[in-house]
Coordinates of N, CA, C and O in Angstrom, one line a residue:
M138 N 3.4 -11.2 11.7 CA 4.1 -11.6 10.4 C 4.1 -10.3 10.1 O 2.9 -9.4 10.0
N139 N 4.9 -9.5 9.4 CA 5.1 -8.2 9.0 C 5.0 -8.4 7.5 O 6.0 -9.0 6.7
I140 N 4.0 -7.4 6.4 CA 3.7 -7.8 4.9 C 3.9 -6.4 4.5 O 3.1 -5.6 5.1
I141 N 4.3 -6.0 3.4 CA 4.1 -5.1 2.3 C 3.3 -5.5 1.6 O 3.8 -6.5 0.5
M142 N 2.3 -4.6 0.8 CA 1.9 -5.0 -0.3 C 2.1 -3.6 -1.4 O 1.7 -2.7 -0.6
F143 N 2.5 -3.8 -2.4 CA 2.5 -2.9 -3.5 C 1.7 -3.2 -4.7 O 1.3 -4.5 -5.2
G144 N 1.5 -2.2 -5.6 CA 0.9 -2.2 -6.9 C 0.5 -0.7 -7.2 O 0.6 0.1 -6.2
P145 N 0.4 -1.0 -8.2 CA -0.4 0.7 -8.9 C -1.8 0.8 -8.1 O -2.5 0.1 -7.8
P146 N -2.3 2.2 -8.4 CA -3.3 2.3 -7.7 C -4.4 1.8 -8.5 O -4.5 1.6 -10.0
G147 N -5.4 1.3 -7.9 CA -6.5 0.5 -8.2 C -6.3 -0.9 -8.5 O -7.1 -1.7 -9.2
A148 N -5.3 -1.5 -7.9 CA -4.7 -2.7 -8.3 C -5.3 -4.0 -7.2 O -5.1 -5.2 -7.6
G149 N -5.9 -3.3 -6.3 CA -6.8 -4.1 -5.3 C -6.1 -4.3 -3.9 O -6.4 -5.1 -3.4
K150 N -4.8 -3.6 -3.9 CA -4.3 -3.5 -2.7 C -4.7 -3.6 -1.4 O -5.0 -4.5 -0.2
G151 N -6.2 -2.8 -1.1 CA -6.7 -2.7 -0.1 C -7.9 -3.7 0.4 O -8.1 -4.2 1.2
T152 N -8.3 -4.3 -0.7 CA -9.2 -5.1 -0.9 C -8.4 -6.6 -0.4 O -8.6 -7.5 0.5
Q153 N -7.2 -7.0 -1.0 CA -6.4 -8.1 -0.6 C -5.8 -8.0 1.0 O -5.9 -8.8 1.7
A154 N -5.3 -6.6 1.1 CA -4.9 -6.4 2.4 C -6.2 -6.8 3.5 O -5.4 -7.1 4.7
S155 N -7.1 -6.3 3.4 CA -8.3 -6.6 4.3 C -8.6 -7.9 4.4 O -9.0 -8.5 5.6
R156 N -8.5 -8.7 3.4 CA -9.0 -10.2 3.5 C -7.6 -10.9 4.3 O -7.7 -11.5 5.3
L157 N -6.3 -10.2 4.1 CA -5.1 -10.9 4.7 C -5.1 -10.3 6.1 O -5.1 -11.6 6.9
E158 N -5.8 -9.6 6.4 CA -6.1 -9.1 7.7 C -6.8 -10.0 8.7 O -6.6 -10.5 9.6
S159 N -7.7 -10.4 7.9 CA -9.0 -11.5 8.7 C -8.2 -12.8 8.7 O -8.2 -13.5 9.8
A160 N -7.6 -13.2 7.7 CA -6.8 -14.3 7.7 C -5.7 -14.5 8.7 O -5.7 -15.9 9.3
I161 N -4.7 -13.6 8.9 CA -3.7 -13.7 9.7 C -3.8 -13.2 11.0 O -2.5 -13.4 11.5
G162 N -4.6 -12.2 11.2 CA -4.6 -11.7 12.5 C -3.6 -10.2 12.7 O -3.3 -9.8 13.6
A163 N -2.8 -9.9 11.6 CA -2.2 -8.7 11.6 C -3.2 -7.8 11.2 O -3.8 -8.0 10.6
K164 N -2.7 -6.5 11.8 CA -3.1 -5.3 11.4 C -3.0 -4.8 10.3 O -1.8 -3.9 9.9
Q165 N -4.2 -4.2 9.4 CA -3.8 -3.8 7.9 C -3.7 -2.2 8.3 O -4.7 -1.5 9.1
L166 N -2.4 -1.7 7.8 CA -2.3 -0.2 8.0 C -2.4 0.2 6.5 O -1.5 0.6 5.8
S167 N -3.5 1.0 6.1 CA -3.2 1.8 5.0 C -3.3 3.3 4.9 O -4.0 4.0 5.6
T168 N -2.0 3.5 4.5 CA -1.8 5.2 4.5 C -2.3 5.8 4.0 O -3.1 7.0 4.4
G169 N -3.3 5.3 2.7 CA -4.4 6.0 2.4 C -5.6 6.5 2.9 O -6.1 7.4 3.2
D170 N -6.1 5.1 4.0 CA -6.9 5.4 4.7 C -6.8 6.5 6.0 O -7.2 7.2 6.2
M171 N -5.3 6.3 6.6 CA -4.8 7.3 7.5 C -4.8 8.8 7.0 O -5.2 9.4 7.9
L172 N -4.1 8.8 5.5 CA -4.5 10.2 5.0 C -5.8 10.5 4.9 O -6.0 12.2 5.1
R173 N -6.5 9.7 4.4 CA -8.1 10.4 4.3 C -8.7 10.5 5.8 O -9.3 11.6 5.7
A174 N -8.2 10.2 6.7 CA -8.7 10.2 8.0 C -8.4 11.7 8.7 O -8.9 12.4 9.5
E175 N -7.1 11.9 8.4 CA -6.4 13.3 8.4 C -6.9 14.4 7.4 O -7.5 15.4 8.1
L176 N -7.6 14.3 6.5 CA -8.1 15.4 5.6 C -9.6 15.6 6.1 O -9.9 16.8 6.2
A177 N -10.0 14.5 6.9 CA -11.3 14.8 7.2 C -11.2 15.1 8.3 O -12.4 16.4 9.1
S178 N -10.0 15.4 9.3 CA -10.2 15.9 10.6 C -10.1 17.5 10.2 O -10.4 18.5 11.2
G179 N -9.5 18.6 8.9 CA -9.8 19.7 9.0 C -8.8 20.3 9.5 O -8.7 21.5 9.6
S180 N -7.7 19.7 9.7 CA -6.3 20.1 10.5 C -6.0 21.2 9.5 O -6.0 20.9 8.3
E181 N -4.3 21.7 10.2 CA -3.7 22.6 9.1 C -2.9 21.7 8.2 O -2.6 21.6 7.3
M182 N -2.4 20.2 8.9 CA -2.3 19.3 8.0 C -2.8 18.7 7.1 O -2.4 18.2 5.7
A183 N -4.3 18.9 7.0 CA -5.1 18.0 6.4 C -5.0 19.3 4.7 O -5.2 18.7 3.6
K184 N -5.0 20.5 5.2 CA -4.8 21.7 3.9 C -3.7 21.3 3.0 O -3.7 20.9 1.8
T185 N -2.6 20.8 3.5 CA -1.2 20.5 3.3 C -1.2 19.1 2.2 O -1.1 19.0 1.1
L186 N -2.0 18.3 3.3 CA -2.2 16.9 2.2 C -3.3 17.1 1.3 O -2.8 16.4 0.5
K187 N -4.2 17.8 1.3 CA -5.1 17.7 0.4 C -4.3 18.4 -1.0 O -4.6 17.8 -1.9
S188 N -3.9 19.3 -1.1 CA -3.1 20.0 -2.4 C -2.2 18.8 -2.6 O -2.0 18.7 -3.5
I189 N -1.6 18.1 -1.8 CA -0.5 17.1 -2.4 C -1.2 16.1 -3.0 O -1.0 15.7 -4.4
M190 N -2.5 15.3 -2.4 CA -3.1 14.5 -3.0 C -3.7 14.9 -4.2 O -3.9 14.0 -4.9
D191 N -4.5 16.2 -4.0 CA -5.4 16.3 -5.4 C -4.4 16.6 -6.4 O -4.7 16.1 -7.7
A192 N -3.3 16.6 -6.3 CA -2.3 16.9 -7.3 C -1.9 15.5 -7.9 O -0.9 15.5 -8.8
G193 N -2.0 14.4 -7.4 CA -1.5 12.8 -7.4 C -0.1 12.8 -7.1 O 0.7 11.8 -7.8
Q194 N 0.3 13.7 -6.3 CA 1.9 13.6 -5.8 C 1.9 12.3 -4.2 O 0.8 12.6 -3.8
L195 N 3.1 12.2 -4.3 CA 3.4 11.4 -2.9 C 3.7 12.2 -1.7 O 3.9 13.4 -2.0
V196 N 3.0 12.0 -0.6 CA 3.3 12.6 0.6 C 4.7 12.7 0.9 O 5.2 11.5 1.2
P197 N 5.4 13.8 1.5 CA 6.7 13.6 1.9 C 7.3 12.6 2.8 O 6.5 12.3 3.4
D198 N 8.4 12.0 2.8 CA 9.0 10.8 3.5 C 8.3 11.2 4.9 O 8.3 10.3 5.9
D199 N 9.1 12.0 5.4 CA 9.1 12.4 6.9 C 7.8 12.4 7.6 O 7.6 12.1 8.4
I200 N 6.8 12.9 6.9 CA 5.1 12.8 7.2 C 5.1 11.3 7.5 O 4.4 10.9 8.4
M201 N 5.4 10.7 6.2 CA 4.8 9.2 5.9 C 5.4 8.3 7.3 O 4.7 7.9 7.9
V202 N 6.8 8.6 7.4 CA 7.3 7.7 8.3 C 7.1 7.9 9.9 O 6.8 7.1 10.5
T203 N 6.7 9.2 10.1 CA 6.0 9.5 11.4 C 4.7 8.9 11.6 O 4.4 8.4 12.8
L204 N 3.7 8.9 10.5 CA 2.6 8.5 10.6 C 2.7 7.0 10.6 O 2.0 6.3 11.7
I205 N 3.5 6.2 10.1 CA 3.9 4.8 10.2 C 4.3 4.2 11.4 O 3.5 3.5 11.9
Q206 N 5.4 5.1 12.2 CA 6.2 4.7 13.3 C 4.9 4.8 14.4 O 4.9 3.9 15.1
Y207 N 4.3 6.0 14.0 CA 3.2 6.0 15.5 C 2.4 5.1 15.5 O 1.5 4.4 16.5
A208 N 1.6 4.5 14.2 CA 0.6 3.3 14.0 C 1.0 2.2 14.6 O 0.7 1.6 15.2
M209 N 2.5 1.7 14.2 CA 2.9 0.7 14.5 C 3.3 0.5 15.7 O 3.7 -0.9 16.6
E210 N 3.0 1.4 16.7 CA 3.6 1.5 18.2 C 2.3 1.0 19.0 O 2.4 0.8 20.1
K211 N 0.8 0.7 18.2 CA -0.2 0.6 19.0 C -0.4 -0.6 19.3 O 0.3 -1.5 18.5
P212 N -1.0 -0.8 20.5 CA -1.1 -2.5 20.6 C -1.8 -3.4 19.6 O -1.4 -4.7 19.5
E213 N -2.3 -2.7 18.8 CA -3.4 -3.8 18.1 C -2.4 -4.2 16.8 O -2.6 -5.0 16.3
C214 N -1.1 -3.3 16.7 CA -0.1 -4.1 15.8 C 0.6 -5.0 16.5 O 1.8 -5.4 15.6
A215 N 0.6 -5.5 17.4 CA 1.4 -6.1 18.1 C 2.1 -7.4 17.3 O 2.8 -8.0 17.4
S216 N 0.9 -8.0 17.0 CA 0.8 -9.5 16.3 C 1.4 -9.3 14.5 O 1.5 -10.1 13.9
G217 N 1.5 -7.7 14.0 CA 2.3 -7.9 12.9 C 1.4 -6.9 12.1 O 0.1 -6.5 12.6
V218 N 1.7 -6.4 11.1 CA 1.2 -5.4 10.0 C 1.2 -5.6 8.5 O 2.2 -6.7 8.4
I219 N -0.1 -5.0 7.8 CA 0.1 -5.4 6.7 C 0.3 -4.1 6.0 O -0.8 -3.3 6.2
L220 N 1.3 -3.5 5.4 CA 1.3 -2.0 5.0 C 0.8 -2.2 3.5 O 1.3 -2.7 2.7
D221 N -0.2 -1.2 3.6 CA -0.6 -0.9 2.3 C -0.5 0.3 1.9 O -1.1 1.4 2.5
G222 N 0.3 0.9 1.1 CA 0.7 2.2 0.5 C 2.3 2.7 1.3 O 2.5 3.9 1.3
F223 N 2.8 1.9 2.1 CA 3.9 2.1 2.5 C 5.2 1.1 2.8 O 4.7 0.1 3.0
P224 N 6.2 1.2 2.4 CA 6.9 2.3 1.7 C 6.8 2.5 0.4 O 6.5 1.8 -0.5
R225 N 6.9 4.0 -0.2 CA 6.6 4.4 -1.3 C 7.9 4.6 -2.3 O 8.0 4.9 -3.4
T226 N 9.2 4.9 -1.2 CA 10.5 5.4 -1.9 C 11.5 4.6 -1.1 O 11.2 4.1 0.1
V227 N 12.6 4.4 -1.5 CA 13.9 3.8 -1.1 C 14.0 4.1 0.4 O 14.2 3.5 1.4
P228 N 13.8 5.8 0.5 CA 14.2 6.2 1.7 C 13.4 5.7 2.6 O 13.8 5.5 4.2
Q229 N 12.1 5.8 2.4 CA 11.0 5.2 3.4 C 11.4 3.8 3.5 O 11.2 3.2 4.8
A230 N 11.7 3.0 2.8 CA 12.0 1.7 3.0 C 13.2 1.3 4.0 O 13.2 0.3 4.9
E231 N 13.9 2.3 3.7 CA 15.2 2.0 4.3 C 15.1 2.7 5.7 O 15.4 1.9 6.7
A232 N 14.0 3.7 5.8 CA 13.6 4.1 7.7 C 12.7 2.8 7.9 O 13.0 2.6 9.6
L233 N 11.7 2.4 7.4 CA 11.1 1.2 7.9 C 12.0 0.2 8.3 O 11.8 -0.4 9.4
D234 N 13.1 -0.2 7.5 CA 14.0 -1.5 7.8 C 14.8 -1.0 9.2 O 14.6 -1.8 10.2
R235 N 15.0 0.6 9.5 CA 15.8 1.0 10.5 C 14.9 1.0 11.9 O 15.1 0.0 13.1
M236 N 13.6 1.3 12.0 CA 12.6 1.4 12.7 C 12.1 -0.4 13.1 O 12.1 -0.3 14.5
L237 N 12.0 -1.2 12.1 CA 11.6 -2.2 12.7 C 12.9 -3.2 13.4 O 12.8 -3.6 14.5
K238 N 14.3 -3.3 12.7 CA 15.3 -3.4 13.5 C 15.5 -3.3 14.6 O 15.7 -3.7 15.8
A239 N 15.1 -1.9 14.9 CA 15.6 -1.3 16.5 C 14.1 -2.0 17.2 O 14.8 -2.0 18.6
S240 N 13.4 -2.3 17.0 CA 12.5 -3.1 18.0 C 12.2 -4.7 17.8 O 11.4 -5.2 17.9
G241 N 13.5 -5.0 17.3 CA 13.5 -6.6 17.0 C 12.5 -7.1 16.0 O 12.4 -8.5 16.0
K242 N 12.2 -6.3 14.8 CA 11.0 -6.9 13.8 C 11.8 -6.9 12.7 O 12.9 -6.6 12.3
K243 N 10.9 -7.8 11.7 CA 11.4 -7.2 10.5 C 10.2 -7.6 9.4 O 9.1 -8.0 9.7
I244 N 10.7 -7.2 8.2 CA 9.2 -7.2 7.4 C 9.4 -9.1 6.7 O 10.7 -9.4 6.5
D245 N 8.5 -9.4 6.8 CA 8.5 -11.1 6.3 C 8.4 -11.2 4.7 O 8.8 -12.0 4.1
H246 N 7.5 -10.8 4.3 CA 7.1 -10.5 2.8 C 6.6 -9.2 2.3 O 6.2 -8.4 3.1
V247 N 7.4 -9.3 0.8 CA 6.6 -8.3 0.0 C 5.9 -8.7 -1.3 O 6.4 -9.6 -1.9
L248 N 4.6 -8.2 -1.7 CA 3.7 -8.6 -2.6 C 3.3 -7.6 -3.4 O 3.3 -6.7 -2.7
V249 N 3.5 -7.7 -4.3 CA 3.4 -6.7 -5.3 C 2.4 -7.6 -6.1 O 2.6 -8.4 -7.1
L250 N 1.3 -6.6 -6.5 CA -0.1 -6.9 -7.5 C 0.4 -6.2 -8.6 O 0.3 -5.3 -8.9
E251 N 0.5 -7.4 -9.6 CA 1.0 -6.6 -10.9 C -0.5 -6.6 -11.7 O -1.2 -7.5 -11.9
V252 N -0.8 -5.4 -12.3 CA -2.3 -5.1 -13.0 C -1.6 -4.6 -14.4 O -0.7 -3.3 -14.3
D253 N -2.2 -5.0 -15.7 CA -2.2 -4.0 -16.8 C -2.6 -2.8 -16.6 O -3.8 -2.4 -16.0
N254 N -1.8 -1.6 -16.9 CA -2.3 -0.1 -16.6 C -3.6 0.2 -17.5 O -4.8 0.9 -16.9
S255 N -3.7 -0.6 -18.2 CA -5.1 0.0 -19.4 C -6.4 -0.7 -18.7 O -7.2 -0.2 -18.7
I256 N -6.2 -1.6 -17.4 CA -7.4 -2.1 -16.9 C -7.7 -1.0 -15.7 O -8.9 -1.0 -15.0
L257 N -6.6 -0.4 -15.1 CA -6.9 0.3 -13.9 C -8.0 1.6 -14.2 O -8.3 1.6 -13.2
L258 N -7.8 2.1 -14.9 CA -8.7 3.1 -15.2 C -10.3 2.8 -15.2 O -11.0 3.4 -14.5
S259 N -10.5 1.5 -15.5 CA -12.1 0.7 -15.6 C -12.2 0.3 -14.2 O -13.4 0.8 -13.5
R260 N -11.1 0.1 -13.5 CA -11.4 -0.3 -12.1 C -11.8 0.8 -11.2 O -12.4 0.9 -10.4
I261 N -10.9 1.9 -11.4 CA -11.1 3.3 -10.6 C -12.5 3.7 -10.9 O -13.2 4.4 -10.1
Q262 N -13.0 3.5 -12.3 CA -14.3 4.6 -12.5 C -15.5 3.3 -11.9 O -16.4 3.9 -11.4
K263 N -15.2 1.8 -11.7 CA -16.1 1.2 -11.4 C -16.2 1.4 -9.8 O -17.4 1.6 -9.2
R264 N -15.2 1.8 -9.2 CA -15.0 1.9 -7.7 C -16.0 2.9 -7.4 O -16.8 3.0 -6.4
A265 N -15.6 4.4 -8.3 CA -16.3 5.6 -8.0 C -17.6 5.3 -8.2 O -18.8 5.8 -7.2
A266 N -18.0 4.5 -9.2 CA -19.4 4.2 -9.5 C -20.4 3.5 -8.7 O -21.5 3.8 -7.8
E267 N -19.4 2.6 -7.8 CA -20.1 1.7 -6.9 C -20.1 2.4 -5.7 O -21.2 2.3 -4.6
S268 N -19.1 3.2 -5.3 CA -19.2 3.9 -3.8 C -20.2 4.9 -3.7 O -21.1 5.3 -2.6
G269 N -20.7 5.4 -5.1 CA -21.6 6.4 -5.0 C -21.0 7.8 -4.1 O -21.5 8.8 -4.1
N270 N -19.8 7.5 -3.7 CA -19.2 9.0 -3.0 C -17.7 8.8 -3.6 O -16.5 8.2 -2.9
A271 N -17.6 9.3 -4.5 CA -16.2 9.0 -5.4 C -15.0 10.1 -4.3 O -15.1 11.0 -3.9
R272 N -13.8 9.0 -4.1 CA -13.0 10.1 -3.7 C -12.2 11.3 -4.8 O -12.3 10.9 -5.9
S273 N -11.7 12.3 -4.2 CA -11.0 13.2 -4.8 C -9.8 12.8 -6.1 O -9.5 13.4 -7.0
D274 N -9.4 11.3 -5.7 CA -8.4 11.2 -6.8 C -8.8 10.1 -7.4 O -8.1 9.4 -8.1
D275 N -10.2 9.6 -7.7 CA -10.8 8.7 -8.4 C -11.4 9.2 -9.6 O -12.4 9.4 -9.9
N276 N -10.3 10.1 -10.7 CA -10.8 10.7 -12.0 C -9.6 10.1 -12.8 O -8.5 9.8 -12.3
E277 N -9.6 10.2 -14.0 CA -8.4 9.8 -15.2 C -7.6 10.7 -15.2 O -6.4 10.0 -15.3
E278 N -7.8 11.7 -15.0 CA -6.3 12.5 -14.8 C -5.4 12.3 -14.0 O -4.3 12.2 -14.0
T279 N -6.1 12.3 -12.3 CA -5.1 12.3 -11.4 C -4.7 10.6 -11.3 O -3.5 10.6 -11.0
L280 N -5.4 9.8 -11.8 CA -5.0 8.2 -12.1 C -3.5 7.8 -13.0 O -3.0 7.7 -12.5
K281 N -3.9 8.9 -14.0 CA -2.7 9.0 -15.0 C -1.6 9.6 -14.2 O -0.5 9.1 -14.2
K282 N -1.4 10.7 -13.5 CA -0.5 11.0 -12.5 C 0.0 10.4 -11.5 O 1.2 9.8 -11.6
R283 N -0.8 9.6 -11.0 CA -0.7 8.9 -9.7 C 0.0 7.4 -10.4 O 1.0 6.7 -9.8
L284 N -0.1 7.0 -11.7 CA 0.4 5.9 -12.6 C 1.9 6.5 -12.6 O 3.0 5.3 -12.4
D285 N 1.6 7.7 -13.2 CA 3.5 8.2 -13.4 C 4.4 8.3 -12.2 O 5.4 7.6 -12.4
V286 N 3.6 8.6 -11.1 CA 4.2 8.7 -10.0 C 4.8 7.3 -9.5 O 5.8 7.0 -9.2
Y287 N 3.8 6.3 -9.4 CA 4.2 4.9 -9.0 C 5.4 4.6 -9.8 O 6.3 3.9 -9.3
E288 N 5.4 4.7 -11.3 CA 6.2 4.1 -12.1 C 7.7 4.7 -11.9 O 8.8 4.1 -11.7
A289 N 7.6 6.2 -11.5 CA 8.8 7.0 -11.3 C 9.8 6.5 -10.1 O 10.4 6.7 -9.9
Q290 N 8.6 6.6 -9.0 CA 8.9 6.7 -7.5 C 8.9 5.3 -6.7 O 9.4 5.2 -5.6
T291 N 7.8 4.8 -7.3 CA 7.6 3.3 -6.2 C 7.9 2.0 -6.9 O 8.9 1.3 -6.1
A292 N 7.8 2.1 -8.0 CA 8.3 0.7 -8.6 C 9.4 0.5 -8.6 O 10.3 -0.8 -8.7
P293 N 10.4 1.7 -8.7 CA 12.0 1.2 -8.7 C 12.4 0.7 -6.8 O 13.4 0.1 -6.8
I294 N 11.3 0.9 -5.9 CA 12.0 0.1 -4.6 C 11.8 -1.2 -4.9 O 12.6 -2.0 -3.9
L295 N 11.2 -1.7 -5.8 CA 11.2 -3.3 -5.5 C 12.3 -3.8 -5.7 O 12.4 -4.9 -4.8
P296 N 13.2 -3.4 -6.5 CA 14.5 -4.0 -6.3 C 15.1 -4.3 -5.3 O 16.1 -5.3 -4.7
Y297 N 15.1 -3.0 -4.3 CA 15.5 -3.1 -2.8 C 15.0 -4.3 -2.2 O 15.7 -4.8 -1.4
F298 N 13.9 -5.0 -2.3 CA 13.2 -5.7 -1.4 C 13.3 -7.2 -2.0 O 13.4 -8.6 -1.6
E299 N 13.8 -7.3 -3.4 CA 13.9 -8.4 -4.3 C 15.3 -9.0 -4.0 O 15.6 -10.1 -3.7
K300 N 16.2 -7.6 -3.6 CA 17.8 -8.2 -3.3 C 17.8 -8.9 -2.0 O 18.8 -9.7 -1.6
Q301 N 16.6 -8.8 -1.1 CA 16.4 -9.3 0.3 C 15.8 -10.6 0.1 O 15.8 -10.9 1.6
G302 N 15.3 -10.6 -0.8 CA 14.5 -12.3 -1.2 C 13.2 -11.8 -0.5 O 12.5 -12.9 -0.3
L303 N 12.8 -11.0 -0.5 CA 11.6 -10.9 0.1 C 10.3 -10.8 -1.0 O 9.0 -10.7 -0.3
L304 N 10.6 -10.3 -2.1 CA 9.4 -9.7 -2.9 C 8.9 -11.3 -3.7 O 9.3 -12.1 -4.1
R305 N 7.5 -11.2 -3.5 CA 6.7 -12.0 -4.5 C 5.7 -11.2 -5.1 O 5.1 -10.6 -4.8
R306 N 5.4 -11.9 -6.4 CA 5.0 -11.4 -7.6 C 3.6 -12.0 -7.7 O 3.6 -13.2 -7.7
I307 N 2.4 -11.5 -7.5 CA 1.0 -11.7 -7.7 C 0.3 -11.3 -8.9 O 0.5 -10.2 -9.2
D308 N -0.2 -12.2 -9.4 CA -1.0 -11.4 -10.7 C -2.6 -11.3 -10.1 O -3.4 -11.7 -10.2
G309 N -2.4 -9.7 -10.4 CA -3.5 -8.6 -10.2 C -4.5 -9.0 -10.9 O -5.7 -8.2 -10.9
M310 N -4.3 -9.4 -12.1 CA -5.2 -9.5 -12.9 C -6.5 -10.5 -13.0 O -7.4 -10.6 -13.6
A311 N -6.2 -11.4 -12.1 CA -6.9 -12.6 -11.8 C -8.4 -12.1 -11.2 O -8.2 -11.1 -10.6
E312 N -9.4 -13.1 -10.9 CA -10.3 -12.9 -10.2 C -10.0 -12.6 -8.6 O -8.8 -13.3 -8.1
I313 N -10.7 -12.0 -7.8 CA -10.5 -11.6 -6.6 C -9.8 -13.0 -5.9 O -8.9 -12.8 -4.8
D314 N -10.8 -13.6 -5.7 CA -10.4 -14.9 -4.8 C -9.1 -15.5 -5.1 O -8.7 -16.1 -4.5
A315 N -9.1 -15.7 -6.6 CA -7.7 -16.1 -7.4 C -6.5 -15.3 -6.5 O -5.5 -16.3 -6.7
V316 N -6.8 -14.2 -6.6 CA -5.5 -13.4 -6.2 C -5.3 -13.7 -4.6 O -4.0 -14.0 -4.3
T317 N -6.0 -13.8 -3.9 CA -6.4 -14.1 -2.6 C -5.7 -15.0 -2.1 O -4.8 -15.7 -1.4
D318 N -5.9 -16.5 -3.2 CA -5.2 -17.9 -3.1 C -3.7 -17.6 -3.1 O -2.8 -18.5 -2.8
Q319 N -3.5 -16.5 -4.5 CA -1.7 -16.4 -4.7 C -1.2 -16.0 -3.6 O 0.0 -16.5 -3.3
I320 N -1.5 -15.1 -2.9 CA -1.1 -14.5 -1.5 C -1.1 -15.4 -0.4 O 0.1 -15.3 -0.1
N321 N -2.0 -15.9 -0.3 CA -1.9 -17.2 0.6 C -0.8 -18.1 0.5 O -0.1 -18.6 1.2
T322 N -0.6 -18.6 -0.7 CA 0.2 -19.4 -1.1 C 1.7 -18.7 -1.0 O 2.4 -19.5 -0.5
A323 N 1.7 -17.5 -1.4 CA 3.3 -16.6 -1.2 C 3.7 -16.7 0.0 O 4.7 -16.8 0.2
I324 N 2.8 -16.6 1.0 CA 3.0 -16.3 2.4 C 3.5 -17.6 3.3 O 3.3 -17.6 4.5
G325 N 2.9 -18.8 2.5 CA 3.1 -19.9 3.3 C 1.9 -20.3 3.9 O 1.7 -21.2 5.0
K326 N 0.7 -19.5 3.9 CA -0.6 -20.0 4.7 C -1.6 -21.0 3.6 O -1.8 -20.9 2.7
K327 N -1.7 -22.0 4.7 CA -2.3 -23.1 3.8 C -3.7 -23.0 4.0 O -4.4 -22.1 4.9
K328 N -4.4 -23.3 2.7 CA -6.0 -23.4 2.7 C -6.6 -24.0 3.8 O -6.4 -25.5 4.4
A329 N -8.1 -23.6 4.5 CA -8.8 -24.3 5.5 C -9.6 -25.4 4.8 O -9.8 -25.2 3.5
A330 N -9.5 -26.5 5.5 CA -10.0 -28.1 4.9 C -11.5 -27.6 4.6 O -12.3 -26.9 5.4

């Protein structure tokens, strides 16, 4: 099963994707984690990525598409993937569709966690405080930029998947377990007895 998770920064995509990974056996591919790993590598690419990410901007399509394609070809992705943070633009979605079609695969569900923007800042601040190791993008100014970028560049991708009948809207304001239950219902996974 191949699933895409959408939602603004701080909506809980990573948490829910991790839970879904355990539940259905698909491999979670978090572009944020992939990018942070690349940043930690100290490579030349890392320097370019750092300036882009610290400014709250999206990484260019060609870099993201290549990164995802490489990850999806790995054996641990044979049972499917949960894409967290990709695609973020219509060109990326089109590239993903072409890539999957070429390998006889498709997207099964597109989940969007809907959260009130006023709640997101407190979530980001809580995440930074709990981790004790704040990410460079866990601050109010960068969050506002990331929300603007999400609204301008990522939210417009939702109609692309809605036209395909794949979009499932999830109330991301609910408690974590309730969000998980909504996701399980949306993808047709029955609760364990």
